[in-house]
CSV table of C-alpha atoms and ligand atoms in Angstrom, one decimal:
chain,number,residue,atom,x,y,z
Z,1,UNK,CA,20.1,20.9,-2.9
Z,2,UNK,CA,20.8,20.5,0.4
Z,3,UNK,CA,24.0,22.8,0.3
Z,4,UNK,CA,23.6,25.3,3.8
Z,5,UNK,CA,21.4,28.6,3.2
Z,6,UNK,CA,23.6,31.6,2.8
Z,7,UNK,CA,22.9,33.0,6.6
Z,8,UNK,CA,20.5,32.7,9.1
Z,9,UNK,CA,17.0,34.4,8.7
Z,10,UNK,CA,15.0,35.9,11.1
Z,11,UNK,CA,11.0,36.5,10.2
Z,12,UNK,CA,9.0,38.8,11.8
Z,13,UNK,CA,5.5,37.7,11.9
Z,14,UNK,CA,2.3,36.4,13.9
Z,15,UNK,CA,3.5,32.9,14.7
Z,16,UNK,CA,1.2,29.6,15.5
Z,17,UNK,CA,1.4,26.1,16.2
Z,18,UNK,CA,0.6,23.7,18.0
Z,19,UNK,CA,2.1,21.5,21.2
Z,20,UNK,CA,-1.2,19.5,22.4
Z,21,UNK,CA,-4.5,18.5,20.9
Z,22,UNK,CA,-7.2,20.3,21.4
Z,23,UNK,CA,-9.8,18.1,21.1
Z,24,UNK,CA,-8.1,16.3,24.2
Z,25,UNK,CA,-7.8,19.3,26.3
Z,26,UNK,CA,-10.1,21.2,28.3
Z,27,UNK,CA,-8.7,24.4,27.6
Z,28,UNK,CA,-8.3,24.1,23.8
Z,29,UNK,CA,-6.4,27.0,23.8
Z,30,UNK,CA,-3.3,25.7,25.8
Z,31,UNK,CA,-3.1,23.6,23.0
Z,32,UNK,CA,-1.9,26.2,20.8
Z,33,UNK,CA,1.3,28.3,20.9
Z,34,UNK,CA,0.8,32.0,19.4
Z,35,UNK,CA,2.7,34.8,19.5
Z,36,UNK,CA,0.7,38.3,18.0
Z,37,UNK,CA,4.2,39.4,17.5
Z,38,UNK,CA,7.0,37.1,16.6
Z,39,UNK,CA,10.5,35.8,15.5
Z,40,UNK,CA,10.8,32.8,13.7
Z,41,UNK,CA,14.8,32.2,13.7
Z,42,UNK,CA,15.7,29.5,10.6
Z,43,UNK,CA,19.6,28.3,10.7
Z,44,UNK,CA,21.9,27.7,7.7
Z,45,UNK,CA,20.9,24.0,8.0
Z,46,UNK,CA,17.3,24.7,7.2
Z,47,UNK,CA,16.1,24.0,10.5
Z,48,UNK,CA,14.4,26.2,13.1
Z,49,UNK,CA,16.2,27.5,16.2
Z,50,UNK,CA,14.0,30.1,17.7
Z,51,UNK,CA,10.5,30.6,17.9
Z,52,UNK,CA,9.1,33.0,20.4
Z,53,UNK,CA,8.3,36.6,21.1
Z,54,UNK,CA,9.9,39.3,18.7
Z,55,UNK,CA,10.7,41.6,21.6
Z,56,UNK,CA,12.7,39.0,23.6
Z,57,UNK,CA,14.8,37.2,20.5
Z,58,UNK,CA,15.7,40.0,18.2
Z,59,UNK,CA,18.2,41.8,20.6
Z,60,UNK,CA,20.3,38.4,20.8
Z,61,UNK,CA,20.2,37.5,17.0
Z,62,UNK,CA,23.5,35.6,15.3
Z,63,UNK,CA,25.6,38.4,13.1
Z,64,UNK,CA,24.8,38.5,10.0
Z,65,UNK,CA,21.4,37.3,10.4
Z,66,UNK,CA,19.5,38.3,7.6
Z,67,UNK,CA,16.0,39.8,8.9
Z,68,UNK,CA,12.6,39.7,6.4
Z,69,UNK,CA,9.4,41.8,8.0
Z,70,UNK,CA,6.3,39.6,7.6
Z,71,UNK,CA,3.8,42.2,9.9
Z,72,UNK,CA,0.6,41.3,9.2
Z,73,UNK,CA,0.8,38.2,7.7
Z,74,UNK,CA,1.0,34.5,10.0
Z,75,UNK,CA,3.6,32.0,9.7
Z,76,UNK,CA,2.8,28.7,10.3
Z,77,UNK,CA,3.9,25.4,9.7
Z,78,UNK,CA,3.5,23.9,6.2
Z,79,UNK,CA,0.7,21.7,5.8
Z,80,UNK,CA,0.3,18.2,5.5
Z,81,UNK,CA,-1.9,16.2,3.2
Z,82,UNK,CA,-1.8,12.6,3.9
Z,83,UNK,CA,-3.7,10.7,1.0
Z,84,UNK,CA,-3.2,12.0,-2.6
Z,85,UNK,CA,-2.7,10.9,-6.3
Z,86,UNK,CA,0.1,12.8,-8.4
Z,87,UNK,CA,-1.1,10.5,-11.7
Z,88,UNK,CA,-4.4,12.3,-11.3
Z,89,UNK,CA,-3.5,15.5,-11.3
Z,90,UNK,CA,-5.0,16.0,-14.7
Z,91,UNK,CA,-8.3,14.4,-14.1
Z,92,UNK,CA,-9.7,16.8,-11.5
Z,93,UNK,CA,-13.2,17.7,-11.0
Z,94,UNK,CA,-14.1,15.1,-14.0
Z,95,UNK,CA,-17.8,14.6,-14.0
Z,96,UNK,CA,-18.8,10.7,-12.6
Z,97,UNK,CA,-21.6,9.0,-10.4
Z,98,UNK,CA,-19.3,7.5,-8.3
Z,99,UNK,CA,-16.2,5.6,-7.6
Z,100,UNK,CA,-15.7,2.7,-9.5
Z,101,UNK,CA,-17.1,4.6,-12.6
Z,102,UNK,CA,-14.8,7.1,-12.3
Z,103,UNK,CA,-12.2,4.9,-11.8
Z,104,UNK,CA,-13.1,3.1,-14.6
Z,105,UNK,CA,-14.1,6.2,-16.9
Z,106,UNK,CA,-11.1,8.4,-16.1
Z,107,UNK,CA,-8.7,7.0,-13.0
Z,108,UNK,CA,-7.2,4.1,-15.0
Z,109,UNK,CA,-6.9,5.2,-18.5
Z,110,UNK,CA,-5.0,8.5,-17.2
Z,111,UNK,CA,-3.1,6.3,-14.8
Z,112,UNK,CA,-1.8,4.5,-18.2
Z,113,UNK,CA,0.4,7.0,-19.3
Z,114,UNK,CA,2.8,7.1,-15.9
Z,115,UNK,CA,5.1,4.5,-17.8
Z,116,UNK,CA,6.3,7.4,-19.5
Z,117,UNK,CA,9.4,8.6,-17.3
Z,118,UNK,CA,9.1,11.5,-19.2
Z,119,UNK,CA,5.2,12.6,-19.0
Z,120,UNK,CA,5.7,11.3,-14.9
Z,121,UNK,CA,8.2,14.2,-14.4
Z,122,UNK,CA,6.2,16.6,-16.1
Z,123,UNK,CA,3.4,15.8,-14.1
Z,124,UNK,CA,5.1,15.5,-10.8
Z,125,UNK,CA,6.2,19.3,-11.6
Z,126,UNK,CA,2.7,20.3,-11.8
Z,127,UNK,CA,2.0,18.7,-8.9
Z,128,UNK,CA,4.6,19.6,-6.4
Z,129,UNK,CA,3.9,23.4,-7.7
Z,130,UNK,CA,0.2,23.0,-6.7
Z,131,UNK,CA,0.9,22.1,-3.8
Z,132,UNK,CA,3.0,24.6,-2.4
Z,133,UNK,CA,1.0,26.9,-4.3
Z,134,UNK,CA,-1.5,26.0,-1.8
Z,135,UNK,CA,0.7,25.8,1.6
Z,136,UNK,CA,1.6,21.4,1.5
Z,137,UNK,CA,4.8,20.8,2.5
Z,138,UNK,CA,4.5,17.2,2.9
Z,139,UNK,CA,1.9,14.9,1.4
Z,140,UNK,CA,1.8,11.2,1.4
Z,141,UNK,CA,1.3,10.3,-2.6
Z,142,UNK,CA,0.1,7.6,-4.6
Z,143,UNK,CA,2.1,6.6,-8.1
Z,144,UNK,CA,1.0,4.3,-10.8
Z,145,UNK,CA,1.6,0.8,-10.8
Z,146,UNK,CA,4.8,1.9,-12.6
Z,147,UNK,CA,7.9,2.3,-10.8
Z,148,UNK,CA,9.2,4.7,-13.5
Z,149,UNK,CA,6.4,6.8,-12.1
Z,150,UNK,CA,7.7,6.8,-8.3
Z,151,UNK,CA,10.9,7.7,-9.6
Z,152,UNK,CA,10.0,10.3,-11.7
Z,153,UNK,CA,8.3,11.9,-8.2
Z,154,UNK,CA,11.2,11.2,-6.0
Z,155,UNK,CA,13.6,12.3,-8.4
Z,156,UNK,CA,11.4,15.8,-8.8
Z,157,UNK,CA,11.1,16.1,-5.0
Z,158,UNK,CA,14.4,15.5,-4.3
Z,159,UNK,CA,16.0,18.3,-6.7
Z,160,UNK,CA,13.6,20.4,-4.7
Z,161,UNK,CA,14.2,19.0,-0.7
Z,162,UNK,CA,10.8,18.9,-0.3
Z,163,UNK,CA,10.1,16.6,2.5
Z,164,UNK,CA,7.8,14.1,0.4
Z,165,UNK,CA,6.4,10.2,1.2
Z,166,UNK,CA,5.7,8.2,-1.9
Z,167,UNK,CA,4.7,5.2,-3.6
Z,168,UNK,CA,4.4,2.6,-6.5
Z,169,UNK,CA,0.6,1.2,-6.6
Z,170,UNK,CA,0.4,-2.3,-6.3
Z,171,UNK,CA,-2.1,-4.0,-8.2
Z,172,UNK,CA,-2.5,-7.3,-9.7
Z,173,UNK,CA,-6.2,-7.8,-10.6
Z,174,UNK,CA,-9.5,-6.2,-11.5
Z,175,UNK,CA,-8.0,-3.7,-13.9
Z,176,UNK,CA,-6.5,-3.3,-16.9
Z,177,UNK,CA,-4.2,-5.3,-18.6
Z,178,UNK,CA,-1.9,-2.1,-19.2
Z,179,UNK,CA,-2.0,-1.4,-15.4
Z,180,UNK,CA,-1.0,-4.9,-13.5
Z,181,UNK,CA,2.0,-5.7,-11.7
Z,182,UNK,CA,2.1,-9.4,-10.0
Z,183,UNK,CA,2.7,-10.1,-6.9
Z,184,UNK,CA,6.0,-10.9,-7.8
Z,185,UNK,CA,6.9,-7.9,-9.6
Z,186,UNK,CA,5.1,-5.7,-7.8
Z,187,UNK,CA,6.8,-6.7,-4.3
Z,188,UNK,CA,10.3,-6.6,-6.1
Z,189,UNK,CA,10.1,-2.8,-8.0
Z,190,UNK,CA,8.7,-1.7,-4.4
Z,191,UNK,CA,11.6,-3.6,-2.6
Z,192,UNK,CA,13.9,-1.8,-5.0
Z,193,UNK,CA,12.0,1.7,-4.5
Z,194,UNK,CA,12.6,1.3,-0.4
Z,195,UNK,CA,16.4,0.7,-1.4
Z,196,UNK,CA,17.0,3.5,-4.0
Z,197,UNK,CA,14.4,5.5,-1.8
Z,198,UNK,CA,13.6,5.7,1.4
Z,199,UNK,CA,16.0,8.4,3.8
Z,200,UNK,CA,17.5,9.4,0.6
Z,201,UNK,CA,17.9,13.0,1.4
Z,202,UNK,CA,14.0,13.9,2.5
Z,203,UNK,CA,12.3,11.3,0.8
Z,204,UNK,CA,10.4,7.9,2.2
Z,205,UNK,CA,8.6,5.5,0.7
Z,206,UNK,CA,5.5,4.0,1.4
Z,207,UNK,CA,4.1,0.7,0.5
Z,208,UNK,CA,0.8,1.1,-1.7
Z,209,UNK,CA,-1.6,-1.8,-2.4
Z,210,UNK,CA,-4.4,-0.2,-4.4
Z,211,UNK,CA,-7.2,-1.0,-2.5
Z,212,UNK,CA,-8.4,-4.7,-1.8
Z,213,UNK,CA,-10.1,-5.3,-4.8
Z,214,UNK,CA,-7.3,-4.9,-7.4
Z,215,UNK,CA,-4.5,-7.1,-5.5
Z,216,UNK,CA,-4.8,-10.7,-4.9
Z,217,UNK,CA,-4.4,-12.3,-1.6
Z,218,UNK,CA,-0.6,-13.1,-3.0
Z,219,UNK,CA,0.1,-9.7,-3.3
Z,220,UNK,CA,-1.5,-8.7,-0.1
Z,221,UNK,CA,0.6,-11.1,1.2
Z,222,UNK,CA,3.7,-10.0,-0.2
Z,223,UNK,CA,2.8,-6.7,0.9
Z,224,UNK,CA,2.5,-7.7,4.5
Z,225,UNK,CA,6.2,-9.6,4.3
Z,226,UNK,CA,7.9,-6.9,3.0
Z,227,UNK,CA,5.8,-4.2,5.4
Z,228,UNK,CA,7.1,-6.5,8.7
Z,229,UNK,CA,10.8,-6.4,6.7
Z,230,UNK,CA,10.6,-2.3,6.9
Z,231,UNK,CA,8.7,-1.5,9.5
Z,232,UNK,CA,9.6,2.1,9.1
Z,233,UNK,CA,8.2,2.5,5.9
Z,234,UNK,CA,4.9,4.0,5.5
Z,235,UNK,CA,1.7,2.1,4.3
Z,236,UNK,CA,-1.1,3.3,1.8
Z,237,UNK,CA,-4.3,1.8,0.9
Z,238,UNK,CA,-8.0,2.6,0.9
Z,239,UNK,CA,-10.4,1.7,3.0
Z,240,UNK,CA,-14.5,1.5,3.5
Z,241,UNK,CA,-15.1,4.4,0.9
Z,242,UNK,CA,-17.7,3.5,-0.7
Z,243,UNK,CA,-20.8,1.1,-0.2
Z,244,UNK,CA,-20.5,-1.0,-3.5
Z,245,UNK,CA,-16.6,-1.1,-3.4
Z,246,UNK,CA,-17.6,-2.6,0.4
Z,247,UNK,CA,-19.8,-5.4,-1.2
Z,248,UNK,CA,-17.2,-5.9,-3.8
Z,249,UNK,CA,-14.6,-6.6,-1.5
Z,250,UNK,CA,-17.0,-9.2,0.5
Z,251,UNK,CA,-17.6,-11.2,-2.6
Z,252,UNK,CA,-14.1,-11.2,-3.3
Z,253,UNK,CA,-12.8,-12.2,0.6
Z,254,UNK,CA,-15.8,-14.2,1.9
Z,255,UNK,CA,-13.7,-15.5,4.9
Z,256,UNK,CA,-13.0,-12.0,6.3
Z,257,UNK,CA,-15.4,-10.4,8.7
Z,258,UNK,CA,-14.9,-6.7,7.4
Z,259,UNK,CA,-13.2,-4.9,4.3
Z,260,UNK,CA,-10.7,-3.9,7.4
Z,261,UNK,CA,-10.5,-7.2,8.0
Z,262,UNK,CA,-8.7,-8.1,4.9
Z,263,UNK,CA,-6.3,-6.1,5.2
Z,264,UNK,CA,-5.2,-7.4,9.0
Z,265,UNK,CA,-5.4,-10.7,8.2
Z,266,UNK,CA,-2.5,-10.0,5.7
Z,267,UNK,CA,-0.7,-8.1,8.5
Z,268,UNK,CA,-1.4,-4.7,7.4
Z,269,UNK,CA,-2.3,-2.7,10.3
Z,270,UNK,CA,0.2,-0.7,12.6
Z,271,UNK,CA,1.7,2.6,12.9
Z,272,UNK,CA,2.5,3.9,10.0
Z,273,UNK,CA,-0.1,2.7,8.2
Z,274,UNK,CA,-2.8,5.4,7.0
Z,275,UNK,CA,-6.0,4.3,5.3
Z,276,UNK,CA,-7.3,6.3,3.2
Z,277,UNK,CA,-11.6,7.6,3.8
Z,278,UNK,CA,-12.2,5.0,6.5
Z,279,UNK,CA,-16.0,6.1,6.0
Z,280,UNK,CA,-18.0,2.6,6.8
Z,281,UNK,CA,-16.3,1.1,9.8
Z,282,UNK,CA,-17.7,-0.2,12.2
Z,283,UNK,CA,-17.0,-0.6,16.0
Z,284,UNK,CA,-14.8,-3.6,15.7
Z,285,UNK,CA,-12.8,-1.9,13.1
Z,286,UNK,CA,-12.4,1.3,14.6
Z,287,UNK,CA,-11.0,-0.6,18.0
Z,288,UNK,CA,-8.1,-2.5,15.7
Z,289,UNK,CA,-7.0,1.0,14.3
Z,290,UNK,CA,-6.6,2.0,17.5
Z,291,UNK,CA,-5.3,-1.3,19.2
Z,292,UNK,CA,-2.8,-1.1,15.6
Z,293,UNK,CA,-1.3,2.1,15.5
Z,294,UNK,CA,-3.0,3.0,12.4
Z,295,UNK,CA,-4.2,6.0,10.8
Z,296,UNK,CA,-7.6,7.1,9.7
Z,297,UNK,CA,-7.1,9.9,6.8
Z,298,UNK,CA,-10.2,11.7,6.3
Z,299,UNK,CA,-10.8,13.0,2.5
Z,300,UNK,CA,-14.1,15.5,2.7
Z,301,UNK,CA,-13.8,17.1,-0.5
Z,302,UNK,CA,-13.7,13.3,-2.5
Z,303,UNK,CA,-16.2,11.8,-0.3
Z,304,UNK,CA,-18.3,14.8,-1.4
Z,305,UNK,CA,-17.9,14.5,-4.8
Z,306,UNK,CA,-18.1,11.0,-5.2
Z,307,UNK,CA,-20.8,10.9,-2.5
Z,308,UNK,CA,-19.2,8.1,-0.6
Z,309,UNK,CA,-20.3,8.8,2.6
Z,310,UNK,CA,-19.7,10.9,5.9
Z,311,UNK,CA,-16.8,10.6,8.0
Z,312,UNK,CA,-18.0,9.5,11.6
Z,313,UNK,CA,-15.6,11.9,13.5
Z,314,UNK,CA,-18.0,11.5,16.8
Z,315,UNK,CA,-16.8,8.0,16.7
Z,316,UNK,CA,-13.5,7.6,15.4
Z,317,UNK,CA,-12.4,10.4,18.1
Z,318,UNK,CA,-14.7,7.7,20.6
Z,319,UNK,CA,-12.4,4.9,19.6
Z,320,UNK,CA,-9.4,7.6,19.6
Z,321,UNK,CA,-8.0,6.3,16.2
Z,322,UNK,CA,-5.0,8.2,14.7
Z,323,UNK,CA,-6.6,10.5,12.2
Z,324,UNK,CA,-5.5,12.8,9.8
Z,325,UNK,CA,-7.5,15.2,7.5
Z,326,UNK,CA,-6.4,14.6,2.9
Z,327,UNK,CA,-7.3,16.5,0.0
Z,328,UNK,CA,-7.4,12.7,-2.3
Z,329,UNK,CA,-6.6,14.6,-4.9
Z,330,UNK,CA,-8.1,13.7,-8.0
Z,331,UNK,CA,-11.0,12.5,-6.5
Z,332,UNK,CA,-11.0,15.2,-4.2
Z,333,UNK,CA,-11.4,18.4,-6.0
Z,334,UNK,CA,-8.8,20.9,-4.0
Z,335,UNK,CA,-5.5,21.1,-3.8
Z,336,UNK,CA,-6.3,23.4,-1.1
Z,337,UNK,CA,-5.8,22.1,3.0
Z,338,UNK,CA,-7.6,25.6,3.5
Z,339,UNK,CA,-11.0,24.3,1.2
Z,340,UNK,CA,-10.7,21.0,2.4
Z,341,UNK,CA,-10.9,22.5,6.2
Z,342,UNK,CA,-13.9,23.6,4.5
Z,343,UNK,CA,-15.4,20.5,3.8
Z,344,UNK,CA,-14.5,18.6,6.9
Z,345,UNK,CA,-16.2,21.0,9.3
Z,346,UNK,CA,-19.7,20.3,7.3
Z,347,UNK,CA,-18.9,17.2,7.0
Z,348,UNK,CA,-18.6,17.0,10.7
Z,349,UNK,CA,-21.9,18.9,11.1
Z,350,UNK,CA,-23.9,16.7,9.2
Z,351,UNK,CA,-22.9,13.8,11.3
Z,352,UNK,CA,-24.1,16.2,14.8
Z,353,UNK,CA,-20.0,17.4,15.5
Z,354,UNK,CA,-18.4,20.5,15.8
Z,355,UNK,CA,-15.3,20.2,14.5
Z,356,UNK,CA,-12.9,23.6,15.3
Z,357,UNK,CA,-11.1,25.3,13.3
Z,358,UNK,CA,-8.3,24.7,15.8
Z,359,UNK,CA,-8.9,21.2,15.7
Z,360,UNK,CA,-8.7,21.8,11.8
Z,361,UNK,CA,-5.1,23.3,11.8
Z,362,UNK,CA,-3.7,20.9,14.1
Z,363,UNK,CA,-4.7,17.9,12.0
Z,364,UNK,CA,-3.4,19.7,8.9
Z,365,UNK,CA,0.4,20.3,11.2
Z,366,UNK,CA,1.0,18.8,14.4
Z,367,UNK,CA,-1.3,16.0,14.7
Z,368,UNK,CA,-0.2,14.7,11.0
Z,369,UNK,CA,3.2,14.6,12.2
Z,370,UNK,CA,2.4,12.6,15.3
Z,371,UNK,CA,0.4,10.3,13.9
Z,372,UNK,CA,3.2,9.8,10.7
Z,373,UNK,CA,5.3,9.1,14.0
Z,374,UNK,CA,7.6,12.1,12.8
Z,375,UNK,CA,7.0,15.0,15.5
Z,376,UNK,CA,9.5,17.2,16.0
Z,377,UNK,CA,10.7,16.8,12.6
Z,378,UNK,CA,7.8,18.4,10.7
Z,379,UNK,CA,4.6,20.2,11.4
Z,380,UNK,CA,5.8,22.4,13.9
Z,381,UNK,CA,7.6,25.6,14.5
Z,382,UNK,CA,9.4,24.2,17.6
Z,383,UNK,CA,13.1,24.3,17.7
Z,384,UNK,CA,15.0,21.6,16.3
Z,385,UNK,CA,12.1,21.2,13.3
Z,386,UNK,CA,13.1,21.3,9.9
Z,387,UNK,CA,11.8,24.8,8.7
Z,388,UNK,CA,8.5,24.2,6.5
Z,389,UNK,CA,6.5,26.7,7.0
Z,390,UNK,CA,4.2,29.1,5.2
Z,391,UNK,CA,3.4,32.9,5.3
Z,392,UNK,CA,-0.3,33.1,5.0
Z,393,UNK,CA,-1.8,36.6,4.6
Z,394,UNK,CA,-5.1,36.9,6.3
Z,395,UNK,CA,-6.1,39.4,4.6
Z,396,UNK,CA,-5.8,38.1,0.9
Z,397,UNK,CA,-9.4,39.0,-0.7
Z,398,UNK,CA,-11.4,42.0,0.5
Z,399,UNK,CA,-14.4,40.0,1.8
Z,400,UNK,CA,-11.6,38.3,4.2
Z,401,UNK,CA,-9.9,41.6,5.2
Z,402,UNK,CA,-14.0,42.8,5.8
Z,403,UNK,CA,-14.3,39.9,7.9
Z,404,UNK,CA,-11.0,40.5,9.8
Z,405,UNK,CA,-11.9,43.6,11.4
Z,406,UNK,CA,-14.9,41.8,13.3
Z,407,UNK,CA,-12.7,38.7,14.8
Z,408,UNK,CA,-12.8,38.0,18.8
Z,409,UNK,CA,-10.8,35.2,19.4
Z,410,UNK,CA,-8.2,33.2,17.5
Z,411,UNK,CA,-11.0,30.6,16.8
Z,412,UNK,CA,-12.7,32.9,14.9
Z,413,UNK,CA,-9.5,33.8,13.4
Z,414,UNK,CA,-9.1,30.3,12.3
Z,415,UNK,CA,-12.1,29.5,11.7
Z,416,UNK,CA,-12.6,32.3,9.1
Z,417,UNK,CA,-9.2,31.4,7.4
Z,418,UNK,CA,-10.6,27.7,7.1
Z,419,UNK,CA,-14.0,28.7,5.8
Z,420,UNK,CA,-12.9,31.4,2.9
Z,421,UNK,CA,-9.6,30.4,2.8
Z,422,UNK,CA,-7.5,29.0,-0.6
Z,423,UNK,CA,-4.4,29.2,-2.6
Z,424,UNK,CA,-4.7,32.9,-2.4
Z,425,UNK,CA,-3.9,33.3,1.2
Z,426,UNK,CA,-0.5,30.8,0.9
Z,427,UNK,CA,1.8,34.1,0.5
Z,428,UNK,CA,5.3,31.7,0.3
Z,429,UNK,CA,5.9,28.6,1.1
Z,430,UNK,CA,9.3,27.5,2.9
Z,431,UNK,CA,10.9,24.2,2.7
Z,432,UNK,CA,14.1,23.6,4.7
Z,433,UNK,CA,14.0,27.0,4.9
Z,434,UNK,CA,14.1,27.7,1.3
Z,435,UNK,CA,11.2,29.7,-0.4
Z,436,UNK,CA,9.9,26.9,-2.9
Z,437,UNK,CA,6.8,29.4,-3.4
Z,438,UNK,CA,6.4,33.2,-4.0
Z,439,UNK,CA,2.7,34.0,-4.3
Z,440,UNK,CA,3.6,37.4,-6.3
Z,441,UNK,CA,6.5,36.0,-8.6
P,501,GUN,N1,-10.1,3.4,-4.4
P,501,GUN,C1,-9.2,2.8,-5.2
P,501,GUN,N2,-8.5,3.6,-6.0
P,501,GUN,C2,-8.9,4.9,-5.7
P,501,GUN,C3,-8.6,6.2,-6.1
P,501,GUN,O1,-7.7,6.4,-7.0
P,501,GUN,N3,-9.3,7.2,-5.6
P,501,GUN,C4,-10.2,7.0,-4.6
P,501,GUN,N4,-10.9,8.1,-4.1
P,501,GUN,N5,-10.6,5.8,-4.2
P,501,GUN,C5,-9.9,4.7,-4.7
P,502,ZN,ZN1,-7.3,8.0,-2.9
């Protein structure tokens, strides 16, 4: 598992990544690192230790460095999906008209069966194959309310050394009998997930309160003792998704000024903590994201499907909230970074913003990892980062290899990859420098 790769490799390739935002910059394209014709040196520790032109590394290479030829294809870093279900893997793209039917119709009675150590493992296979199928190397991943389920995932991820954040769902109300924890238990099996969990190997937990209306204010408050006890540990909830779910949540916590609301007043916010859509905010909100550290994870392809609402990017880069683009995977409807690129960009436009493609790839890499507070360590193909990357091949249909003879910039580069890109351009996938996915085999 985390025994030292036989040598060192050396890939030759087109290599990007990023160092800056570009949506901060003025010259988006300092932003980006690129190198048309590259070397991508990966230790026997899994990390990387070179990254730069072809021409000036491969005359100084370690002996016995094993070389692989990538021409033509791009190596980048793998992606990352912050917000995500493994439980509903096997519910995608199931018919609703809206979230808290399809919670109802489909979410909670699949959810059921994650008590099953057995059927949780199986899933978790699944889902860790889809996902480097389609270029994720990290993801930030919701459980059941069972902690047999978050074991099942760690335990999968771990045999793997996949670089993976997870956690048990907490929730203690307003669903069924079969799927509530209590505050009590629920703190205790998370408190004992942190223990057996979190920095084993590459895994780390995250604490996961449903969403406000399925825990009481005693397990919000639990929540928020044991999130100031581990303030490493990450944070996952939802937030402001959906217009009834937001007049649910203000019958249910009359005293609190916003659905955000709730969740400061039980000492929630703060870096590490990502909420999931973050669609209906308002001003006020948006300036305690920021003033808190927290994150914003944007989800196009769910809040599509389950017509929740527009992502205000105009604003949320205004307020300069962390933010972070997700597949929310069942109720989004790709496993794909690539299609849910897709989605943002027109989300974007339909709320007057042009949102690049380069803007696109950063939040899916370099931008995750800053705002998960883990730069250097991930989403980059800097020295020193541990080597999860992908080989993408931008040439994978023939419309796409049409369209690549008629590209002027690496914008359009990106921006083409982003718009007709899927599972079929992720060539391999590399974790800890590892191939965990072989698009041929
Ligand atoms: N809100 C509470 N639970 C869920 C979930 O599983 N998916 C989505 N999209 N929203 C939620
Ligand atoms: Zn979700």
């Amino acid at each position: 598992m985390t025994t030292p790769l036989h040598s060192a490799c050396a890939y030759r390739a087109q290599l990007l990544y990023f160092v800056a935002d570009p949506a901060t910059l003025e010259d988006p394209t300092e932003a980006v690192r690129y190198h048309s014709d590259g070397l991508l040196l990966v230790n026997e520790q899994g990390q990387i230790q070179a990254c730069g032109d072809w021409a000036e590394l491969a005359g100084s290479l370690p002996p016995d460095t094993q070389q692989v030829d990538l021409s033509g294809k791009i190596i980048m870093p793998g992606m990352i999906d912050t917000h995500l279900h493994f439980p509903q893997t096997d519910i995608i793209a199931s018919p609703s008209s809206g979230l808290l039917p399809w919670l109802e119709t489909y979410t909670f009675p699949t959810e059921g069966r994650f008590g099953d150590s057995e059927h949780a493992r199986e899933v978790a296979g699944v889902f860790l194959d889809e996902l480097l199928r389609n270029g994720t190397t990290t993801a930030l991943v919701y459980g059941s309310v069972h902690r047999q389920s978050v074991d099942a995932f760690f335990e999968e991820s771990h045999e793997r050394n996949l670089r993976m954040i997870a956690g048990k769902v907490m929730m203690d109300r307003n669903c069924p009998d079969y799927l509530q924890d209590t505050a009590e238990s629920g703190a205790r099996d998370s408190e004992d997930l942190i223990k057996r969990w979190h920095g084993k190997g590459r895994q780390l937990y995250a604490l996961t309160p449903r969403f406000a209306p399925t825990s009481t204010p005693e397990q919000l408050a639990a929540c928020g003792e044991l999130a100031r006890a581990y303030p490493d540990v990450f944070l996952q909830t939802h937030v402001a998704e959906n217009k009834d779910e937001i007049k649910w949540v203000s019958e249910l916590f009359p005293n609190n000024r916003s659905y955000l609301d709730v969740y400061d007043s039980f000492g929630l916010l703060r870096p590490r903590a990502i909420y999931g859509h973050s669609i209906w905010l308002d001003e006020q909100d948006r300036a305690r994201m920021h003033d808190t550290g927290s994150i914003a994870a944007h989800c196009p392809t769910s809040n599509l499907f389950l017509a929740s609402g527009l992502f205000d990017f105009q604003s949320i880069r205004n307020s300069k909230v962390l933010h972070t683009l997700a597949t929310d995977v069942g109720g989004g409807t790709s496993f794909s970074m690539l299609r849910t690129m897709n989605e943002a960009h027109k989300v974007a436009r339909l709320n007057n913003y042009h949102l690049t493609a380069a803007s696109m790839f950063y939040m899916a890499t370099e931008g995750a990892a800053r705002a998960l507070d883990m730069q250097g360590q991930i989403g980059t193909l800097a020295p020193g980062a541990e080597a999860d990357f992908i080989v993408m091949d931008p040439k994978a249909t023939p419309l796409m290899a049409r369209r690549s003879t008629m590209l002027n910039s690496l914008e359009e580069q990106l921006f083409m990859l982003a718009l007709l890109g899927d599972d079929r351009c992720i060539q391999a996938s590399y974790s800890a420098g590892r191939c965990v996915h072989q698009r041929d085999h």
